[in-house]
Coordinates of C-alpha atoms in Angstrom, one line a residue:
M1 CA 6.5 4.2 -10.4
A2 CA 5.5 7.0 -12.7
D3 CA 2.3 5.2 -13.7
G4 CA 1.4 4.6 -10.0
F5 CA 2.1 8.2 -9.1
A6 CA 0.0 9.5 -12.0
A7 CA -2.8 7.2 -11.0
A8 CA -2.7 8.5 -7.4
I9 CA -2.7 12.2 -8.6
V10 CA -5.7 11.8 -10.9
G11 CA -7.6 9.8 -8.3
D12 CA -7.7 6.3 -9.9
H13 CA -7.6 4.8 -6.4
I14 CA -10.6 6.7 -5.2
D15 CA -14.2 5.6 -5.6
P16 CA -15.5 7.3 -8.8
A17 CA -18.5 8.6 -6.8
L18 CA -16.2 10.4 -4.4
R19 CA -13.9 12.0 -7.1
P20 CA -14.5 15.5 -8.4
P21 CA -16.5 15.4 -11.7
V22 CA -13.7 15.6 -14.4
S23 CA -14.0 14.1 -17.9
E24 CA -11.9 11.0 -18.7
T25 CA -10.2 13.1 -21.4
M26 CA -9.0 15.6 -18.8
R27 CA -7.9 12.9 -16.4
E28 CA -5.9 11.3 -19.2
R29 CA -4.3 14.7 -20.0
Q30 CA -3.4 15.1 -16.3
R31 CA -2.1 11.5 -16.2
R32 CA 0.2 12.2 -19.2
T33 CA 1.4 15.5 -17.7
V34 CA 2.3 13.8 -14.4
R35 CA 4.1 11.0 -16.2
S36 CA 6.2 13.4 -18.3
A37 CA 7.1 15.5 -15.2
F38 CA 8.0 12.5 -13.0
W39 CA 11.7 12.4 -12.3
V40 CA 13.5 9.5 -10.6
P41 CA 17.0 9.9 -9.2
E42 CA 19.7 7.8 -10.7
H43 CA 20.6 6.3 -7.3
H44 CA 18.1 5.5 -4.6
P45 CA 18.7 5.4 -0.8
P46 CA 18.8 1.7 0.3
I47 CA 16.5 2.4 3.3
R48 CA 12.9 3.8 2.9
Q49 CA 12.0 3.8 6.6
V50 CA 13.4 3.1 10.1
V51 CA 11.3 1.9 13.0
A52 CA 12.7 1.5 16.5
G53 CA 11.4 -1.6 18.2
T54 CA 10.1 -1.6 21.7
D55 CA 12.7 -4.2 22.7
G56 CA 15.8 -2.5 21.2
T57 CA 15.4 -3.9 17.8
I58 CA 15.8 -1.8 14.7
W59 CA 13.5 -2.3 11.7
L60 CA 14.7 -1.1 8.3
L61 CA 12.5 -1.0 5.3
R62 CA 14.7 -1.7 2.3
E63 CA 14.6 0.0 -1.1
L64 CA 11.5 -0.6 -3.3
R65 CA 11.8 -3.8 -5.3
E66 CA 10.3 -4.1 -8.8
D67 CA 7.7 -6.6 -7.6
R68 CA 6.7 -4.0 -4.9
V69 CA 7.2 -6.5 -2.0
D70 CA 8.3 -4.7 1.1
V71 CA 11.3 -6.2 2.8
W72 CA 11.9 -5.3 6.4
E73 CA 15.2 -6.3 8.0
I74 CA 15.2 -6.7 11.8
Y75 CA 18.4 -5.9 13.6
G76 CA 19.3 -6.5 17.2
S77 CA 20.5 -3.6 19.4
D78 CA 24.1 -4.8 18.6
G79 CA 23.5 -4.4 14.9
T80 CA 23.2 -8.2 14.2
L81 CA 20.7 -9.1 11.5
E82 CA 18.0 -11.2 13.3
G83 CA 15.7 -11.8 10.4
T84 CA 13.6 -10.4 7.5
I85 CA 9.9 -10.0 6.9
E86 CA 8.3 -9.7 3.4
I87 CA 5.0 -7.9 3.1
D88 CA 3.3 -8.2 -0.3
E89 CA -0.3 -7.1 0.5
G90 CA -2.0 -4.0 1.8
R91 CA -1.3 -0.3 1.4
T92 CA -0.8 2.7 3.6
S93 CA -1.3 5.3 0.8
A94 CA -2.2 5.6 -2.9
V95 CA 1.5 6.6 -3.4
P96 CA 3.1 3.3 -4.7
W97 CA 6.4 3.7 -2.9
F98 CA 4.9 4.1 0.6
P99 CA 5.1 1.0 2.8
R100 CA 2.4 -1.6 2.4
L101 CA 2.1 -1.8 6.2
G102 CA 2.4 1.3 8.4
I103 CA 4.3 -0.1 11.4
A104 CA 3.2 1.4 14.7
I105 CA 4.8 -1.0 17.2
A106 CA 7.4 -3.6 16.5
S107 CA 9.4 -6.1 18.5
R108 CA 11.1 -9.5 18.0
D109 CA 7.9 -11.2 18.8
E110 CA 5.1 -9.2 17.1
V111 CA 4.4 -6.2 14.9
W112 CA 1.4 -4.0 14.9
G113 CA 0.5 -1.8 11.9
T114 CA -2.2 -0.3 9.8
T115 CA -3.4 -0.5 6.2
F116 CA -6.3 1.0 4.2
D117 CA -8.7 -0.9 1.9
E118 CA -10.0 0.4 -1.5
L119 CA -12.6 2.6 0.3
E120 CA -10.0 4.2 2.6
V121 CA -11.3 2.2 5.6
P122 CA -8.3 1.7 8.0
Y123 CA -7.4 -1.7 9.4
I124 CA -5.2 -2.5 12.3
H125 CA -3.1 -5.7 12.0
R126 CA -1.1 -7.7 14.5
Y127 CA 1.3 -10.3 13.3
R128 CA 3.4 -12.7 15.4
V129 CA 7.0 -13.0 14.2
D130 CA 7.9 -16.6 13.6
R131 CA 11.5 -17.0 14.7
T132 CA 11.6 -20.8 14.5
C133 CA 12.6 -20.9 10.8
E134 CA 16.3 -21.6 10.2
R135 CA 18.3 -19.1 8.2
Q136 CA 19.0 -20.3 4.7
E137 CA 22.6 -19.7 3.4
M138 CA 22.7 -18.5 -0.2

């Protein structure tokens, strides 16, 4: 996370033609400074984001996994877990712990969200939620 944050601060995710003219030596110095100042709490909250579905569902974005796959848990209005969705592509920000998909509208049947590409061009996505899969017991 510290490396990802440092990369975002020094502009590694921005097209070099759009970045301010700074030498690579200065960028590396900034990168080291950010890494050394980056503090991570000993305990993390288990939920990064909450989205209220249009049909009474509650969407919870779980804590950041090491593989950086976003896991959204979908709960019914009575608190029953109805399913999970894993998102392993896309980004909403250069900050590595932000969600990969910025959810705008969600329900049991579909989810609408946004991402950005490497040139900061926004994309709108619509995914159907496949609820035909049986739940696997672990």
